[in-house]
Structure formats: C-alpha cells, structure tokens
Coordinates of C-alpha atoms in Angstrom, one line a residue:
Chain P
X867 CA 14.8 20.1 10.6
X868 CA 11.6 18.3 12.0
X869 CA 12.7 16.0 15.3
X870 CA 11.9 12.8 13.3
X871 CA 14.0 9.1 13.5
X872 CA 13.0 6.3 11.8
X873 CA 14.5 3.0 12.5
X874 CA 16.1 0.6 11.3
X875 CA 17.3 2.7 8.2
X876 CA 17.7 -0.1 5.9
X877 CA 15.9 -4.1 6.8
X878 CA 16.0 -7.5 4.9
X879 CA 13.7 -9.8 6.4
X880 CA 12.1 -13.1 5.3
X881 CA 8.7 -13.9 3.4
X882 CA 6.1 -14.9 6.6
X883 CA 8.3 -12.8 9.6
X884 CA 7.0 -10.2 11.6
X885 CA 8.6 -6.3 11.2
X886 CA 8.0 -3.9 13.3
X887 CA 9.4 -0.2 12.0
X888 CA 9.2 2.4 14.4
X889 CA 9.1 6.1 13.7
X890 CA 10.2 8.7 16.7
X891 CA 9.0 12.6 17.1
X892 CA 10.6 15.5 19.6
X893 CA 7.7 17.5 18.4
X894 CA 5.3 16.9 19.9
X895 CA 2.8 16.8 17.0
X896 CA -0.6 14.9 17.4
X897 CA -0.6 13.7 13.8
X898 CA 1.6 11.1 12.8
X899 CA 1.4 9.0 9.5
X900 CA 3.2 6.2 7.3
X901 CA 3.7 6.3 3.8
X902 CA 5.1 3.6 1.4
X903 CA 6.9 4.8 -1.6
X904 CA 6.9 2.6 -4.7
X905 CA 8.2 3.0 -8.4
X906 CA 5.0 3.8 -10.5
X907 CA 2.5 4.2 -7.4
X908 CA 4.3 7.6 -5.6
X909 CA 3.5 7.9 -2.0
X910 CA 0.6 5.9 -0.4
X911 CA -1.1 6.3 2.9
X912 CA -0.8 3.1 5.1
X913 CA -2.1 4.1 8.6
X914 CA -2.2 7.6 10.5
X915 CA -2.9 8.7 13.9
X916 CA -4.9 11.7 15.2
X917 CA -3.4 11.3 18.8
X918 CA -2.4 9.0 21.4
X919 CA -4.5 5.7 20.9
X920 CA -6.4 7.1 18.0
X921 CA -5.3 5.6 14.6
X922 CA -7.7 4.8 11.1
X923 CA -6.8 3.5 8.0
X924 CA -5.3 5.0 4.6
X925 CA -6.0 3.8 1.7
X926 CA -2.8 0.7 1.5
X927 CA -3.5 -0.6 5.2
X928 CA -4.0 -4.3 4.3
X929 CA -1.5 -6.2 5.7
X930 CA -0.2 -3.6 8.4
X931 CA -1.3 -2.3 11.8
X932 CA 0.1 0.3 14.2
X933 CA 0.3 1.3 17.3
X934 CA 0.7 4.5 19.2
X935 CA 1.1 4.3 22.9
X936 CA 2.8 7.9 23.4
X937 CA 2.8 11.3 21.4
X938 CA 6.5 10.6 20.3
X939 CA 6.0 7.1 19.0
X940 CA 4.4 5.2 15.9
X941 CA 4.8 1.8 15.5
X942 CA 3.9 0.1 12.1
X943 CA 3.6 -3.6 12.2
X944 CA 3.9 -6.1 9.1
X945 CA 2.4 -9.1 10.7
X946 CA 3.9 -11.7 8.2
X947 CA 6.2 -10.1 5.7
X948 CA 5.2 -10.9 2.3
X949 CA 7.6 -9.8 -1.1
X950 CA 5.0 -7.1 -2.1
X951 CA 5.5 -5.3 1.0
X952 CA 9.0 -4.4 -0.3
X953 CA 9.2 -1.1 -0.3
X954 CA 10.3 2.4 0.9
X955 CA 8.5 3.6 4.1
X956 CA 8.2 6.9 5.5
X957 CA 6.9 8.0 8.5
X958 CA 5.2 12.1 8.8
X959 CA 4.5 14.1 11.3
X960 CA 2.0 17.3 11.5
X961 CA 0.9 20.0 14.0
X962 CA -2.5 20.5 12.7
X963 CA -3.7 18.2 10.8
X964 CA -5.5 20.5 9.0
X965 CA -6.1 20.7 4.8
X966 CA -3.3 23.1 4.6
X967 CA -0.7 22.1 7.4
X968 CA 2.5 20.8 6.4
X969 CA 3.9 17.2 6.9
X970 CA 7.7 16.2 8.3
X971 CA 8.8 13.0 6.8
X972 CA 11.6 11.0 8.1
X973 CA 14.4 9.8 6.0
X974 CA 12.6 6.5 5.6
X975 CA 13.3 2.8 6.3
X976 CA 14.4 0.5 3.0
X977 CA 12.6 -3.0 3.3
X978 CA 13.2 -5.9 1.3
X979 CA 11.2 -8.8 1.8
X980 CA 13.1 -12.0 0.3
Chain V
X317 CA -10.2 10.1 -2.6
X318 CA -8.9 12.9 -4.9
X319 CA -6.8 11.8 -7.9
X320 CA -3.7 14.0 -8.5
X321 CA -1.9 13.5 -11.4
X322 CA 1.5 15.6 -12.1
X323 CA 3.3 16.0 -15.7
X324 CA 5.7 15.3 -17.1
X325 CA 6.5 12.2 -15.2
X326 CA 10.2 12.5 -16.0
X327 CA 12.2 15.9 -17.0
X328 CA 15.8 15.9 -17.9
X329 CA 17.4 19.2 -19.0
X330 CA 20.2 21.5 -19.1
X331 CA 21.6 23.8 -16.6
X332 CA 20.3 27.3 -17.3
X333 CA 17.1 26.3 -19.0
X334 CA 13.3 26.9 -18.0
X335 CA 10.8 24.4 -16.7
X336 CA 7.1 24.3 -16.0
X337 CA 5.7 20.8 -14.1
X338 CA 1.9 20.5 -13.6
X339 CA -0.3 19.1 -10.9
X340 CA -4.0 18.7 -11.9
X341 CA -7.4 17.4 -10.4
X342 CA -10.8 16.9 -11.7
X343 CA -12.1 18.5 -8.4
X344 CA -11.6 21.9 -6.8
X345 CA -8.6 21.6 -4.5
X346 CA -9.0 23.5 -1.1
X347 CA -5.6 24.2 -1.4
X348 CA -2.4 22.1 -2.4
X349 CA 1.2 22.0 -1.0
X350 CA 4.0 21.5 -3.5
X351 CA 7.4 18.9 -1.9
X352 CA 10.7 18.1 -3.2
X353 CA 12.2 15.1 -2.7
X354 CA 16.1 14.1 -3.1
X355 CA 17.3 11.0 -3.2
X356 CA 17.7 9.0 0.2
X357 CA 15.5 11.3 1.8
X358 CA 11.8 12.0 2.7
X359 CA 9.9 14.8 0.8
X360 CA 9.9 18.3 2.1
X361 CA 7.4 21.0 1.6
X362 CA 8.0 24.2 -0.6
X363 CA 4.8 25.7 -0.6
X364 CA 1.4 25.8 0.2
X365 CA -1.1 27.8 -2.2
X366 CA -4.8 28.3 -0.9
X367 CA -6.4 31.0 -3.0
X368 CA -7.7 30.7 -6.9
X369 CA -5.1 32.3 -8.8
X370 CA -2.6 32.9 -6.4
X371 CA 1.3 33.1 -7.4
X372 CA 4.4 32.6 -4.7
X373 CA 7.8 32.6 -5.2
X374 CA 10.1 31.2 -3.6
X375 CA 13.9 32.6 -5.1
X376 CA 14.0 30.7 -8.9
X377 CA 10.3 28.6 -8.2
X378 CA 7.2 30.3 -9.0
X379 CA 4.0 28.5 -8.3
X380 CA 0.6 29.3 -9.8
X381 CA -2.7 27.9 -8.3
X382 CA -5.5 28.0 -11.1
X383 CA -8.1 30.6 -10.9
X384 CA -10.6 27.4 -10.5
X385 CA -8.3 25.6 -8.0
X386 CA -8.3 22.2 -9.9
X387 CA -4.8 23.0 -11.2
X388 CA -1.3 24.1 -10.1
X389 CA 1.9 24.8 -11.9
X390 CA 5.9 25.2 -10.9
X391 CA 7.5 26.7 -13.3
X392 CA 11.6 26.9 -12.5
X393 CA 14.0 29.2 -14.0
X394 CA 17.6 29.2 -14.7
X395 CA 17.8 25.4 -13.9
X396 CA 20.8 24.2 -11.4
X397 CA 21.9 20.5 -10.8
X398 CA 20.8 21.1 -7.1
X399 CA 17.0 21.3 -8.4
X400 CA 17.4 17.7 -9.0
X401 CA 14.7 15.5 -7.4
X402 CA 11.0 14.1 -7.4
X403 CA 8.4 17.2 -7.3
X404 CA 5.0 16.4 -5.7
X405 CA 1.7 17.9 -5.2
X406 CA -0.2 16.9 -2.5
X407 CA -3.9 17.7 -0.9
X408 CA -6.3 16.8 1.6
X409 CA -9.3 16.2 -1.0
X410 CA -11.5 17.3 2.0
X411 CA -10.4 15.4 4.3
X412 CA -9.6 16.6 8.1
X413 CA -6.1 14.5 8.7
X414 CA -4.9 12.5 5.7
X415 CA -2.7 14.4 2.3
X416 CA -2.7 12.4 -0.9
X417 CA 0.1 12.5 -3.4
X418 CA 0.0 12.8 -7.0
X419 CA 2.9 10.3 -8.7
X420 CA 5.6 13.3 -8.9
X421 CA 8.0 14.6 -11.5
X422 CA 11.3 13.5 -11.4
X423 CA 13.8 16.2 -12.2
X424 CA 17.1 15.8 -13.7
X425 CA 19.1 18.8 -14.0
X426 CA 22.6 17.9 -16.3
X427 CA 25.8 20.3 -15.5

C-alpha cells in the first residue's frame, strides 16, 4: 500500500472554526490532491498540487486553501467551518500526473461541522 | 470538465450471478481508470484502459473500453460478497494533473 496518513481520522468542529487536515506521503510523489466525498455528488476535486509550492484549484475550492511546504506534506485549510463542508475528505497522491497515472487515496478524514 | 456518468447507480444481487456496470462520456476519453471503493476506505485503482476497444481482465472483472472511447464497461462474473463496494470511473478530460470521477455504482453482493 501507497505511504499515505491522513489525520485526524474522524473531526467534529463548530460552525465559524478554523480546520486544518493534513495529509502525509513516504513516496515521494510530486502530485498530491484532496477530494471531498458526498452522498449524491461522488468525489470532487478541492485543491491539488503539482510540487512543492505549486498548488491550483479544482473544481469545489471555495472555501478552502492549502498549503504544501515539503514533498511529503499537504495541508488543506477550512478557514471558517461552515455545516456544508461536512463531509468525507480524501487526500491522493500520484507519480506522474499524467492522463493515465494512477492516484493513492488515504483512508480519509470524517468531518462534521455542527 | 468532462462529465462521467456510471449506471446503475445502485446494484444488489446474489452471490454467483453476472453483472455489467457502465461508465459513459459525451467526449472521447484519452483513456479511463476504473477504482473500487470499500467502505471506510479510499478508492483504489483496478485498471487503466487506453486503447479503443481494448479488453483486460483482471481474475472475475473484465473491462471493455468502446471502440470510440466515450464508453467503458465492467462486467463481473460469478459475484462474491467481497465484490461489494462503490465502482468508479475516472479520467483526466485532457487535463495534465487533475482525474474526475463519475458518481459510482454501489455494489451489493448478498451471501
């Protein structure tokens, strides 16, 4: 298995709080990504990053930033929680980037936002 | 963005019995991976097809990429409760670093 830790594993945090999930390689991989996974809406792309510094949006980044100061580490920020940010996140990892190279999810974080 | 949508949304069948789940596109793909996802856990890849028409198998999973490449198929045989899970398709639409996903199937296999 892909060298991939998300943490926390499961949150509960507060409407109007800031989170901060972090998602941890041993890869090495350039390309790292977060997901959110909701019922009816499958897996959406928040933010990804193309190496160290280098991040752009996806198609769900409203509301969220990142950060990526070293290979191994991807921060994703929620700057003030709201309830529709509830949701399953997953963070990916790939070597390539490329059309056809394959992405390493984590086991995801669980946030509720009360 | 290229829309991916997979059918049936849900499946729930026997042990034993034969499936087929779809993955289609309006546009061409340039070539679409295929995950499975189980529950608590994040998706992982079964395969990746790149040319029109091509068929792999992987033990009791075949997958078929349309001759035109705006389609893919899994088709399962002999269904076991340990094929249960969410089944997605997923492809760059063109793009150099970011996959989309279509909505899944979720699979329930009954003992």
């Amino acid at each position: 298995d892909a060298g991939i830790t998300q943490s926390p594993r499961h949150k509960v945090t507060e409407t109007g709080t800031p989170v901060t999930l972090r998602c941890h390689q041993t890869e090495n991989h350039r390309y790292m990504y977060w997901y959110r996974q909701d019922p009816g809406h499958g897996l959406r792309l928040i933010h990804y990053s193309y190496g160290v510094k280098d991040t752009d949006k996806g198609e769900v980044s409203d509301g969220y930033s990142v950060s990526r100061s070293k290979t191994e580490d991807f921060l994703l920020t929620l700057e003030s929680a709201t309830s529709s940010q509830t949701s399953v996140y997953f963070c990916a990892i790939s070597e390539y980037g490329r059309d056809n190279s394959p992405l390493h999810f984590g086991n995801g974080t669980r946030l509720t936002v009360t | 963005t290229q829309l991916l949508e997979q059918s049936p949304q849900f499946l729930s069948i026997q042990e034993g019995e034969n499936l087929t789940v779809y993955c289609n596109s309006s546009s061409v793909f340039s070539s679409l991976q295929w995950y499975r996802q189980e529950p608590g856990e994040g998706p992982v890849l079964l395969v990746t097809v790149v040319t029109g028409g091509e068929v792999k198998k992987l033990k009791r999973l075949t997958f078929q990429f349309g001759d035109a490449r705006k389609d893919s198929s899994l088709h399962i045989t002999a269904a076991q409760p340990g094929d249960t899970g969410l089944y997605l398709c997923a492809n760059s639409g063109g793009s150099n670093y970011k996959l989309t996903f279509g909505k899944g199937t979720l699979l329930t296999v009954n003992p």
